[in-house]
Coordinates of N, CA and C in Angstrom, one line a residue:
M9 N -25.6 -8.2 11.2 CA -24.7 -7.5 10.4 C -23.2 -7.8 10.7
L10 N -22.4 -7.8 9.7 CA -21.0 -8.0 9.9 C -20.3 -6.8 10.5
T11 N -19.4 -7.0 11.5 CA -18.7 -5.9 12.1 C -17.2 -6.2 11.9
L12 N -16.5 -5.2 11.4 CA -15.1 -5.2 11.1 C -14.4 -4.6 12.3
Y13 N -13.4 -5.2 12.9 CA -12.6 -4.7 13.9 C -11.2 -4.5 13.4
S14 N -10.7 -3.3 13.4 CA -9.4 -3.0 12.9 C -8.7 -1.9 13.6
Y15 N -7.4 -1.6 13.3 CA -6.7 -0.5 13.9 C -7.3 0.8 13.6
P16 N -6.9 1.8 14.3 CA -7.5 3.2 14.1 C -7.1 3.8 12.8
D17 N -7.9 4.8 12.4 CA -7.7 5.6 11.2 C -6.5 6.5 11.4
L18 N -6.0 7.0 10.3 CA -4.9 8.0 10.4 C -4.8 8.7 9.0
F19 N -4.5 10.0 9.0 CA -4.2 10.7 7.8 C -5.3 10.5 6.8
G20 N -6.6 10.4 7.2 CA -7.7 10.3 6.3 C -8.0 9.0 5.7
V21 N -7.3 7.9 6.1 CA -7.7 6.6 5.7 C -8.2 5.8 6.9
A22 N -9.1 4.8 6.5 CA -9.9 4.2 7.6 C -9.2 3.3 8.5
D23 N -7.9 2.9 8.2 CA -7.1 2.0 9.0 C -5.7 2.3 8.7
N24 N -4.8 2.5 9.7 CA -3.4 2.8 9.5 C -2.6 1.5 9.3
N25 N -3.3 0.4 9.2 CA -2.6 -0.9 8.9 C -3.1 -1.4 7.5
G26 N -2.2 -1.9 6.7 CA -2.6 -2.3 5.4 C -3.6 -3.4 5.3
Y27 N -3.5 -4.4 6.2 CA -4.5 -5.5 6.2 C -5.9 -5.1 6.5
G28 N -6.0 -4.3 7.6 CA -7.4 -3.8 7.9 C -8.0 -2.9 6.8
L29 N -7.1 -2.1 6.2 CA -7.6 -1.2 5.2 C -8.0 -2.0 3.9
K30 N -7.2 -3.1 3.7 CA -7.6 -4.0 2.6 C -9.0 -4.6 2.7
V31 N -9.3 -5.1 3.9 CA -10.6 -5.7 4.2 C -11.7 -4.6 4.1
Y32 N -11.4 -3.4 4.7 CA -12.4 -2.3 4.6 C -12.7 -2.0 3.2
A33 N -11.7 -1.8 2.4 CA -11.9 -1.5 1.0 C -12.6 -2.6 0.2
F34 N -12.2 -3.8 0.5 CA -12.9 -4.9 -0.2 C -14.4 -4.9 0.1
L35 N -14.7 -4.8 1.4 CA -16.2 -4.9 1.7 C -16.9 -3.7 1.1
K36 N -16.3 -2.5 1.1 CA -16.9 -1.4 0.4 C -17.1 -1.6 -1.1
L37 N -16.0 -2.1 -1.7 CA -16.1 -2.3 -3.2 C -17.1 -3.4 -3.6
A38 N -17.2 -4.4 -2.7 CA -18.1 -5.5 -3.0 C -19.5 -5.2 -2.6
G39 N -19.8 -4.1 -1.9 CA -21.1 -3.7 -1.5 C -21.7 -4.5 -0.3
V40 N -20.8 -4.9 0.6 CA -21.3 -5.6 1.8 C -21.5 -4.6 2.9
P41 N -22.7 -4.5 3.5 CA -23.0 -3.6 4.6 C -22.2 -4.1 5.8
F42 N -21.6 -3.2 6.5 CA -20.9 -3.6 7.7 C -20.7 -2.4 8.7
A43 N -20.5 -2.8 9.9 CA -20.1 -1.8 10.9 C -18.6 -1.8 11.1
H44 N -18.0 -0.7 11.5 CA -16.6 -0.7 11.6 C -16.2 -0.2 13.0
E45 N -15.5 -1.0 13.8 CA -15.0 -0.6 15.1 C -13.5 -0.6 15.1
H46 N -12.9 0.5 15.7 CA -11.5 0.6 15.8 C -11.0 0.1 17.1
V47 N -9.9 -0.6 17.1 CA -9.3 -1.3 18.2 C -7.9 -0.9 18.4
F48 N -7.5 -0.6 19.6 CA -6.1 -0.3 19.9 C -5.3 -1.5 20.3
D49 N -5.9 -2.3 21.1 CA -5.3 -3.5 21.6 C -5.8 -4.8 20.9
A50 N -4.8 -5.5 20.3 CA -5.2 -6.6 19.5 C -5.1 -7.9 20.3
S51 N -4.9 -7.9 21.6 CA -4.7 -9.1 22.4 C -5.9 -10.0 22.4
A52 N -7.1 -9.5 22.3 CA -8.3 -10.3 22.3 C -8.7 -10.8 20.9
A53 N -8.0 -10.4 19.9 CA -8.3 -10.8 18.5 C -7.8 -12.2 18.2
P54 N -8.4 -12.9 17.2 CA -7.9 -14.2 16.8 C -6.4 -14.1 16.5
R55 N -5.7 -15.0 17.1 CA -4.2 -15.1 16.9 C -3.5 -13.8 17.4
G56 N -4.3 -12.9 18.1 CA -3.7 -11.7 18.6 C -3.4 -10.7 17.5
Q57 N -4.1 -10.8 16.4 CA -3.9 -10.0 15.2 C -5.2 -9.4 14.7
L58 N -5.0 -8.1 14.2 CA -6.1 -7.4 13.5 C -5.8 -7.4 12.0
P59 N -6.9 -7.4 11.2 CA -8.3 -7.2 11.5 C -8.9 -8.6 11.8
Y60 N -10.1 -8.5 12.3 CA -11.0 -9.6 12.4 C -12.5 -9.1 12.2
V61 N -13.4 -10.0 11.9 CA -14.8 -9.7 11.8 C -15.6 -10.6 12.7
V62 N -16.7 -10.1 13.1 CA -17.8 -10.9 13.8 C -19.0 -10.8 12.9
D63 N -19.4 -12.0 12.4 CA -20.5 -12.0 11.5 C -21.5 -13.1 11.9
D64 N -22.7 -12.6 12.4 CA -23.7 -13.4 12.9 C -23.2 -14.3 14.0
G65 N -22.4 -13.7 14.9 CA -21.8 -14.5 16.0 C -20.5 -15.3 15.8
E66 N -20.1 -15.4 14.5 CA -18.9 -16.1 14.1 C -17.8 -15.1 14.0
T67 N -16.7 -15.4 14.7 CA -15.5 -14.6 14.7 C -14.5 -15.1 13.7
I68 N -14.0 -14.3 12.8 CA -13.1 -14.7 11.7 C -11.9 -13.8 11.7
G69 N -10.7 -14.3 11.8 CA -9.5 -13.5 11.6 C -8.8 -13.7 10.3
D70 N -7.7 -12.9 10.1 CA -6.9 -13.0 8.9 C -7.6 -12.4 7.7
S71 N -7.0 -11.4 7.0 CA -7.6 -10.7 6.0 C -8.1 -11.6 4.8
E72 N -7.3 -12.5 4.4 CA -7.7 -13.3 3.3 C -8.8 -14.3 3.6
T73 N -8.8 -14.8 4.9 CA -9.9 -15.6 5.3 C -11.2 -14.9 5.4
I74 N -11.1 -13.6 5.9 CA -12.3 -12.8 6.0 C -12.8 -12.6 4.6
I75 N -12.0 -12.3 3.6 CA -12.4 -12.0 2.2 C -13.1 -13.3 1.7
A76 N -12.5 -14.4 1.9 CA -13.0 -15.7 1.4 C -14.4 -16.0 2.1
H77 N -14.5 -15.7 3.4 CA -15.8 -15.9 4.1 C -16.8 -15.0 3.5
A78 N -16.5 -13.7 3.3 CA -17.5 -12.8 2.8 C -18.0 -13.1 1.4
T79 N -17.0 -13.6 0.6 CA -17.3 -13.9 -0.8 C -18.3 -15.1 -0.8
A80 N -18.0 -16.1 0.0 CA -18.9 -17.3 0.0 C -20.2 -17.0 0.6
K81 N -20.3 -16.3 1.8 CA -21.5 -16.1 2.5 C -22.5 -15.2 1.7
Y82 N -21.9 -14.1 1.2 CA -22.7 -13.1 0.5 C -22.8 -13.2 -1.0
R83 N -22.2 -14.3 -1.5 CA -22.2 -14.6 -2.9 C -21.7 -13.4 -3.7
L84 N -20.5 -12.9 -3.3 CA -20.0 -11.8 -4.0 C -19.4 -12.1 -5.3
T85 N -19.6 -11.2 -6.2 CA -19.1 -11.4 -7.6 C -18.0 -10.5 -8.0
I86 N -17.4 -9.9 -7.1 CA -16.3 -8.9 -7.4 C -15.2 -9.5 -8.2
D87 N -14.9 -10.8 -7.9 CA -13.8 -11.5 -8.6 C -14.3 -12.6 -9.6
A88 N -15.6 -12.7 -9.8 CA -16.2 -13.8 -10.5 C -15.7 -13.9 -11.9
A89 N -15.4 -12.8 -12.6 CA -15.1 -12.8 -14.0 C -13.6 -13.0 -14.2
L90 N -12.8 -13.2 -13.2 CA -11.4 -13.3 -13.4 C -11.0 -14.6 -14.0
T91 N -10.0 -14.6 -14.9 CA -9.5 -15.8 -15.5 C -8.5 -16.5 -14.5
A92 N -8.1 -17.7 -14.8 CA -7.2 -18.4 -14.0 C -5.9 -17.7 -13.9
E93 N -5.4 -17.1 -15.0 CA -4.2 -16.3 -14.9 C -4.3 -15.1 -14.1
Q94 N -5.4 -14.4 -14.1 CA -5.6 -13.2 -13.3 C -5.7 -13.6 -11.8
R95 N -6.3 -14.8 -11.5 CA -6.3 -15.2 -10.1 C -4.9 -15.6 -9.6
R96 N -4.1 -16.1 -10.5 CA -2.7 -16.4 -10.1 C -2.0 -15.0 -9.8
T97 N -2.2 -14.0 -10.7 CA -1.6 -12.7 -10.4 C -2.0 -12.2 -9.1
N98 N -3.3 -12.3 -8.8 CA -3.8 -11.8 -7.5 C -3.1 -12.5 -6.3
H99 N -2.9 -13.8 -6.4 CA -2.2 -14.6 -5.4 C -0.8 -14.1 -5.2
F100 N -0.1 -13.9 -6.3 CA 1.3 -13.4 -6.3 C 1.4 -12.1 -5.6
V101 N 0.5 -11.2 -6.0 CA 0.5 -9.8 -5.5 C 0.2 -9.8 -4.0
T102 N -0.8 -10.6 -3.6 CA -1.1 -10.7 -2.2 C 0.1 -11.2 -1.4
R103 N 0.9 -12.1 -1.8 CA 2.0 -12.6 -1.1 C 3.1 -11.5 -1.1
M104 N 3.3 -10.8 -2.2 CA 4.2 -9.7 -2.3 C 3.9 -8.6 -1.3
L105 N 2.6 -8.3 -1.2 CA 2.2 -7.3 -0.2 C 2.5 -7.7 1.2
D106 N 2.5 -9.1 1.5 CA 2.9 -9.6 2.8 C 4.3 -9.2 3.1
D107 N 5.2 -9.2 2.0 CA 6.6 -8.8 2.2 C 6.7 -7.3 2.4
L108 N 5.9 -6.6 1.6 CA 6.0 -5.1 1.7 C 5.5 -4.6 3.0
Y109 N 4.6 -5.3 3.6 CA 4.1 -4.9 5.0 C 5.2 -4.7 6.0
W110 N 6.2 -5.6 6.0 CA 7.2 -5.6 7.0 C 8.1 -4.3 6.8
V111 N 8.4 -4.0 5.5 CA 9.2 -2.8 5.3 C 8.4 -1.5 5.6
M112 N 7.1 -1.5 5.3 CA 6.3 -0.3 5.6 C 6.3 -0.2 7.1
S113 N 6.0 -1.2 7.8 CA 6.0 -1.2 9.3 C 7.3 -0.8 9.9
Y114 N 8.4 -1.3 9.3 CA 9.8 -1.0 9.7 C 10.0 0.5 9.6
S115 N 9.5 1.1 8.5 CA 9.7 2.6 8.3 C 9.1 3.4 9.4
R116 N 8.0 2.9 10.0 CA 7.3 3.7 11.0 C 7.9 3.5 12.4
W117 N 8.2 2.2 12.7 CA 8.5 1.9 14.1 C 10.0 1.7 14.4
K118 N 10.8 1.4 13.4 CA 12.2 1.0 13.6 C 13.1 2.1 13.1
D119 N 12.8 2.8 12.1 CA 13.7 3.8 11.5 C 13.5 5.1 12.3
E120 N 14.5 5.5 13.0 CA 14.3 6.7 13.9 C 14.2 8.0 13.1
R121 N 14.4 8.0 11.8 CA 14.2 9.2 11.1 C 12.7 9.5 10.9
Y122 N 11.9 8.4 10.9 CA 10.5 8.6 10.6 C 9.6 8.3 11.8
Y123 N 10.1 7.5 12.7 CA 9.2 7.1 13.9 C 8.6 8.3 14.6
P124 N 9.4 9.4 14.9 CA 8.8 10.5 15.6 C 7.6 11.1 14.9
A125 N 7.7 11.2 13.6 CA 6.5 11.8 12.8 C 5.3 10.9 12.9
F126 N 5.5 9.6 12.8 CA 4.4 8.7 12.9 C 3.8 8.7 14.3
R127 N 4.7 8.7 15.3 CA 4.2 8.7 16.7 C 3.4 10.0 17.0
D128 N 3.9 11.1 16.6 CA 3.3 12.4 17.0 C 2.0 12.5 16.2
A129 N 1.9 12.1 15.0 CA 0.6 12.2 14.2 C -0.4 11.3 14.8
F130 N 0.0 10.1 15.2 CA -1.0 9.1 15.8 C -1.5 9.7 17.1
I131 N -0.6 10.1 18.0 CA -1.0 10.6 19.3 C -1.9 11.8 19.2
A132 N -1.6 12.7 18.2 CA -2.4 13.9 18.0 C -3.8 13.6 17.6
Q133 N -4.0 12.5 16.8 CA -5.3 12.2 16.4 C -6.0 11.3 17.4
H134 N -5.3 10.5 18.1 CA -5.9 9.5 19.1 C -5.3 9.8 20.5
K135 N -5.9 10.7 21.2 CA -5.3 11.3 22.4 C -5.4 10.3 23.6
Q136 N -6.2 9.2 23.4 CA -6.2 8.2 24.4 C -4.9 7.4 24.5
I137 N -4.1 7.5 23.5 CA -2.8 6.8 23.5 C -1.7 7.9 23.9
D138 N -0.8 7.5 24.8 CA 0.2 8.4 25.2 C 1.6 7.9 24.7
A139 N 2.6 8.8 25.0 CA 3.9 8.4 24.5 C 4.5 7.2 25.1
A140 N 4.1 6.9 26.4 CA 4.6 5.7 27.1 C 4.1 4.5 26.4
G141 N 2.8 4.5 26.1 CA 2.2 3.4 25.4 C 2.7 3.1 24.1
F142 N 3.1 4.2 23.4 CA 3.6 4.1 22.0 C 5.0 3.5 22.1
E143 N 5.8 3.8 23.1 CA 7.1 3.3 23.3 C 7.1 1.8 23.6
K144 N 6.1 1.3 24.3 CA 5.9 -0.1 24.5 C 5.6 -0.8 23.2
A145 N 4.7 -0.2 22.4 CA 4.5 -0.8 21.1 C 5.7 -0.8 20.2
K146 N 6.5 0.2 20.3 CA 7.8 0.3 19.5 C 8.7 -0.9 19.9
A147 N 8.8 -1.1 21.2 CA 9.7 -2.2 21.7 C 9.1 -3.5 21.3
Y148 N 7.8 -3.7 21.3 CA 7.2 -5.0 20.9 C 7.5 -5.2 19.4
N149 N 7.3 -4.1 18.6 CA 7.6 -4.3 17.2 C 9.0 -4.6 16.9
A150 N 9.9 -4.0 17.7 CA 11.4 -4.3 17.4 C 11.6 -5.8 17.6
Q151 N 11.0 -6.4 18.6 CA 11.1 -7.9 18.7 C 10.5 -8.6 17.5
R152 N 9.4 -8.2 17.1 CA 8.8 -8.8 15.9 C 9.7 -8.7 14.7
Y153 N 10.3 -7.6 14.4 CA 11.1 -7.4 13.3 C 12.4 -8.3 13.4
H154 N 12.9 -8.4 14.6 CA 14.1 -9.3 14.8 C 13.8 -10.7 14.4
F155 N 12.7 -11.2 14.9 CA 12.3 -12.6 14.7 C 11.9 -12.9 13.3
Q156 N 11.2 -11.9 12.7 CA 10.8 -12.0 11.3 C 12.0 -11.9 10.4
G157 N 13.0 -11.1 10.7 CA 14.2 -11.0 9.9 C 14.5 -9.6 9.5
I158 N 13.4 -8.8 9.2 CA 13.7 -7.4 8.6 C 14.4 -6.6 9.6
G159 N 14.3 -6.8 10.9 CA 15.0 -6.0 11.9 C 16.5 -6.3 12.0
R160 N 17.0 -7.3 11.3 CA 18.4 -7.6 11.2 C 19.1 -6.9 10.0
Y161 N 18.3 -6.3 9.2 CA 18.8 -5.6 8.0 C 19.2 -4.2 8.4
T162 N 20.1 -3.6 7.6 CA 20.3 -2.2 7.6 C 19.1 -1.5 7.0
P163 N 18.9 -0.2 7.3 CA 17.8 0.5 6.6 C 17.9 0.4 5.1
E164 N 19.1 0.5 4.6 CA 19.2 0.5 3.1 C 18.8 -0.9 2.6
Q165 N 19.2 -1.9 3.3 CA 18.8 -3.3 2.9 C 17.3 -3.5 3.0
A166 N 16.7 -3.0 4.1 CA 15.3 -3.2 4.3 C 14.5 -2.4 3.2
Y167 N 14.9 -1.2 2.9 CA 14.1 -0.4 1.9 C 14.3 -1.0 0.5
A168 N 15.5 -1.6 0.3 CA 15.7 -2.2 -1.0 C 14.6 -3.3 -1.3
R169 N 14.3 -4.1 -0.3 CA 13.2 -5.1 -0.4 C 11.9 -4.4 -0.8
G170 N 11.5 -3.4 0.0 CA 10.2 -2.7 -0.2 C 10.2 -2.0 -1.5
L171 N 11.3 -1.4 -1.9 CA 11.3 -0.7 -3.2 C 11.2 -1.7 -4.4
A172 N 11.8 -2.9 -4.2 CA 11.6 -3.9 -5.3 C 10.2 -4.3 -5.4
D173 N 9.5 -4.5 -4.3 CA 8.0 -4.8 -4.3 C 7.2 -3.7 -5.0
L174 N 7.5 -2.4 -4.6 CA 6.8 -1.3 -5.2 C 7.1 -1.2 -6.7
Q175 N 8.3 -1.5 -7.2 CA 8.6 -1.5 -8.6 C 7.7 -2.5 -9.4
V176 N 7.5 -3.6 -8.8 CA 6.6 -4.6 -9.4 C 5.1 -4.0 -9.5
L177 N 4.7 -3.5 -8.4 CA 3.4 -2.9 -8.4 C 3.3 -1.7 -9.4
A178 N 4.3 -0.9 -9.6 CA 4.3 0.1 -10.5 C 4.2 -0.4 -12.0
E179 N 4.7 -1.6 -12.2 CA 4.6 -2.2 -13.5 C 3.2 -2.9 -13.8
I180 N 2.5 -3.2 -12.7 CA 1.2 -3.9 -12.8 C 0.1 -3.0 -12.8
V181 N 0.1 -1.9 -12.0 CA -1.0 -1.0 -11.9 C -1.1 -0.1 -13.2
P182 N -2.2 -0.1 -13.8 CA -2.4 0.7 -15.0 C -2.5 2.2 -14.7
A183 N -2.3 3.0 -15.7 CA -2.5 4.5 -15.6 C -3.9 4.9 -15.4
A184 N -4.8 4.1 -15.9 CA -6.3 4.3 -15.8 C -7.0 3.0 -15.5
G185 N -8.1 3.0 -14.9 CA -8.8 1.8 -14.6 C -8.2 1.1 -13.4
F186 N -8.3 -0.2 -13.5 CA -7.9 -1.0 -12.4 C -7.0 -2.2 -12.9
V187 N -6.5 -3.0 -12.0 CA -5.5 -4.0 -12.4 C -6.0 -4.9 -13.5
H188 N -7.3 -5.3 -13.4 CA -7.8 -6.3 -14.3 C -8.9 -5.7 -15.2
G189 N -8.9 -4.4 -15.4 CA -9.8 -3.8 -16.3 C -10.5 -2.6 -15.8
A190 N -11.8 -2.4 -16.2 CA -12.5 -1.2 -15.9 C -13.1 -1.2 -14.5
A191 N -13.3 -2.4 -13.9 CA -13.9 -2.5 -12.6 C -12.8 -3.0 -11.6
P192 N -12.9 -2.5 -10.3 CA -11.9 -3.0 -9.3 C -12.3 -4.4 -8.9
T193 N -11.2 -5.1 -8.5 CA -11.4 -6.5 -7.9 C -10.7 -6.5 -6.6
S194 N -10.6 -7.7 -6.0 CA -10.0 -7.8 -4.6 C -8.6 -7.4 -4.6
V195 N -7.8 -7.6 -5.7 CA -6.4 -7.2 -5.7 C -6.3 -5.7 -5.6
D196 N -7.2 -4.9 -6.2 CA -7.1 -3.5 -6.1 C -7.3 -3.0 -4.7
A197 N -8.2 -3.7 -3.9 CA -8.4 -3.4 -2.5 C -7.1 -3.7 -1.7
G198 N -6.4 -4.8 -2.0 CA -5.2 -5.1 -1.3 C -4.1 -4.1 -1.6
I199 N -4.0 -3.7 -2.9 CA -2.9 -2.7 -3.2 C -3.2 -1.4 -2.6
Y200 N -4.5 -1.0 -2.6 CA -4.9 0.3 -1.9 C -4.5 0.2 -0.4
G201 N -4.8 -0.9 0.2 CA -4.5 -1.0 1.7 C -3.1 -0.6 2.0
F202 N -2.2 -1.0 1.2 CA -0.8 -0.7 1.5 C -0.3 0.6 0.9
I203 N -0.7 0.9 -0.4 CA -0.2 2.2 -1.0 C -0.8 3.4 -0.2
A204 N -2.0 3.3 0.2 CA -2.6 4.4 0.9 C -1.9 4.7 2.2
N205 N -1.4 3.6 2.9 CA -0.7 3.8 4.1 C 0.7 4.3 3.9
I206 N 1.3 3.9 2.8 CA 2.7 4.4 2.4 C 2.6 5.9 2.0
F207 N 1.4 6.3 1.5 CA 1.2 7.6 1.0 C 1.0 8.7 2.1
F208 N 1.1 8.2 3.3 CA 1.0 9.2 4.4 C 2.1 10.3 4.2
P209 N 1.8 11.5 4.8 CA 2.8 12.6 4.6 C 4.0 12.5 5.5
I210 N 4.7 11.3 5.4 CA 5.9 11.1 6.2 C 6.9 10.6 5.1
P211 N 8.0 11.4 4.9 CA 8.9 11.2 3.7 C 9.8 10.0 3.8
T212 N 9.3 8.8 3.9 CA 10.1 7.6 3.8 C 10.5 7.4 2.4
P213 N 11.5 6.5 2.2 CA 11.9 6.1 0.8 C 10.7 5.5 0.1
L214 N 9.9 4.7 0.8 CA 8.7 4.1 0.1 C 7.7 5.2 -0.4
K215 N 7.5 6.2 0.5 CA 6.6 7.3 0.1 C 7.2 8.1 -1.2
A216 N 8.5 8.3 -1.2 CA 9.2 9.0 -2.3 C 8.9 8.2 -3.6
F217 N 9.0 6.8 -3.5 CA 8.8 6.0 -4.7 C 7.4 6.2 -5.2
V218 N 6.4 6.1 -4.3 CA 5.0 6.2 -4.7 C 4.8 7.6 -5.3
D219 N 5.3 8.7 -4.7 CA 5.1 10.0 -5.2 C 5.6 10.1 -6.6
A220 N 6.7 9.4 -7.0 CA 7.3 9.5 -8.3 C 6.6 8.6 -9.3
H221 N 5.6 7.9 -9.0 CA 4.8 7.0 -9.9 C 3.4 7.4 -9.9
A222 N 3.0 8.2 -10.9 CA 1.7 8.8 -11.0 C 0.6 7.7 -11.1
N223 N 0.9 6.6 -11.7 CA -0.1 5.5 -11.8 C -0.4 4.9 -10.4
L224 N 0.5 4.8 -9.5 CA 0.3 4.3 -8.2 C -0.6 5.3 -7.4
V225 N -0.2 6.6 -7.5 CA -1.0 7.7 -6.8 C -2.4 7.7 -7.4
A226 N -2.6 7.7 -8.7 CA -3.9 7.7 -9.3 C -4.8 6.5 -8.9
H227 N -4.2 5.4 -8.9 CA -4.9 4.1 -8.5 C -5.4 4.3 -7.0
C228 N -4.5 4.7 -6.2 CA -4.8 4.9 -4.8 C -6.0 5.9 -4.6
E229 N -5.9 7.0 -5.4 CA -7.0 8.0 -5.3 C -8.3 7.5 -5.9
R230 N -8.3 6.6 -6.9 CA -9.5 6.1 -7.4 C -10.2 5.1 -6.4
I231 N -9.4 4.3 -5.8 CA -10.0 3.3 -4.8 C -10.5 4.1 -3.6
H232 N -9.7 5.1 -3.2 CA -10.1 5.9 -2.0 C -11.4 6.6 -2.3
A233 N -11.6 7.2 -3.5 CA -12.8 7.8 -3.8 C -14.0 6.8 -3.9
A234 N -13.7 5.6 -4.4 CA -14.7 4.6 -4.5 C -15.2 4.1 -3.1
V235 N -14.3 4.0 -2.1 CA -14.7 3.5 -0.8 C -15.1 4.6 0.2
T236 N -14.8 5.8 -0.1 CA -15.2 6.9 0.8 C -16.3 7.8 0.2
G237 N -16.5 7.8 -1.1 CA -17.4 8.7 -1.7 C -16.9 10.1 -1.8
T238 N -15.6 10.3 -1.7 CA -15.0 11.6 -1.7 C -14.0 11.7 -2.8

């Protein structure tokens, strides 16, 4: 059986990282049986990054590589009916979510207005992590943000990038159904992975944008219900 290794759950979603939640949602939507293990330390993961899967002894990292592997091995049809244009849209959205990731992460770890709420909620739910360990992770993320570039922006500049990404999503996601019609596809799993994490009860500018767009909230709730049965 395939086993997914990803970051811990938080605020009722299966992974507090957009990429792990994307893979989790994809596997659920596609009907792939899997075990799910939460990991706090990513140092042993491929490239030192989560999520990854172990499938019949084969270890695969990177969310898109995992999805491609599962699609091929299990002959998944979740995206089979997509047109070439729809596949291009999926690719563009996937890359835009890569950009949004950095702003979402920045809002948790870099912005001192919101970091304490994220830290306290995480530690309250996962008591094996203490404040000292969280501060080490905060310092590590500060280095990542600097080298990636988002850490050199002012908060206003950083959020402007993320809000621009969310505006595009708000224009793509329908009020009912899913991005490409009545049934969800892989792009819906990807969007859910990030919107569900932004929808945490921490009042960041990204959260305020999602709150103000009923279609994004409803889409998130539809996917959440589909993958959790609640």
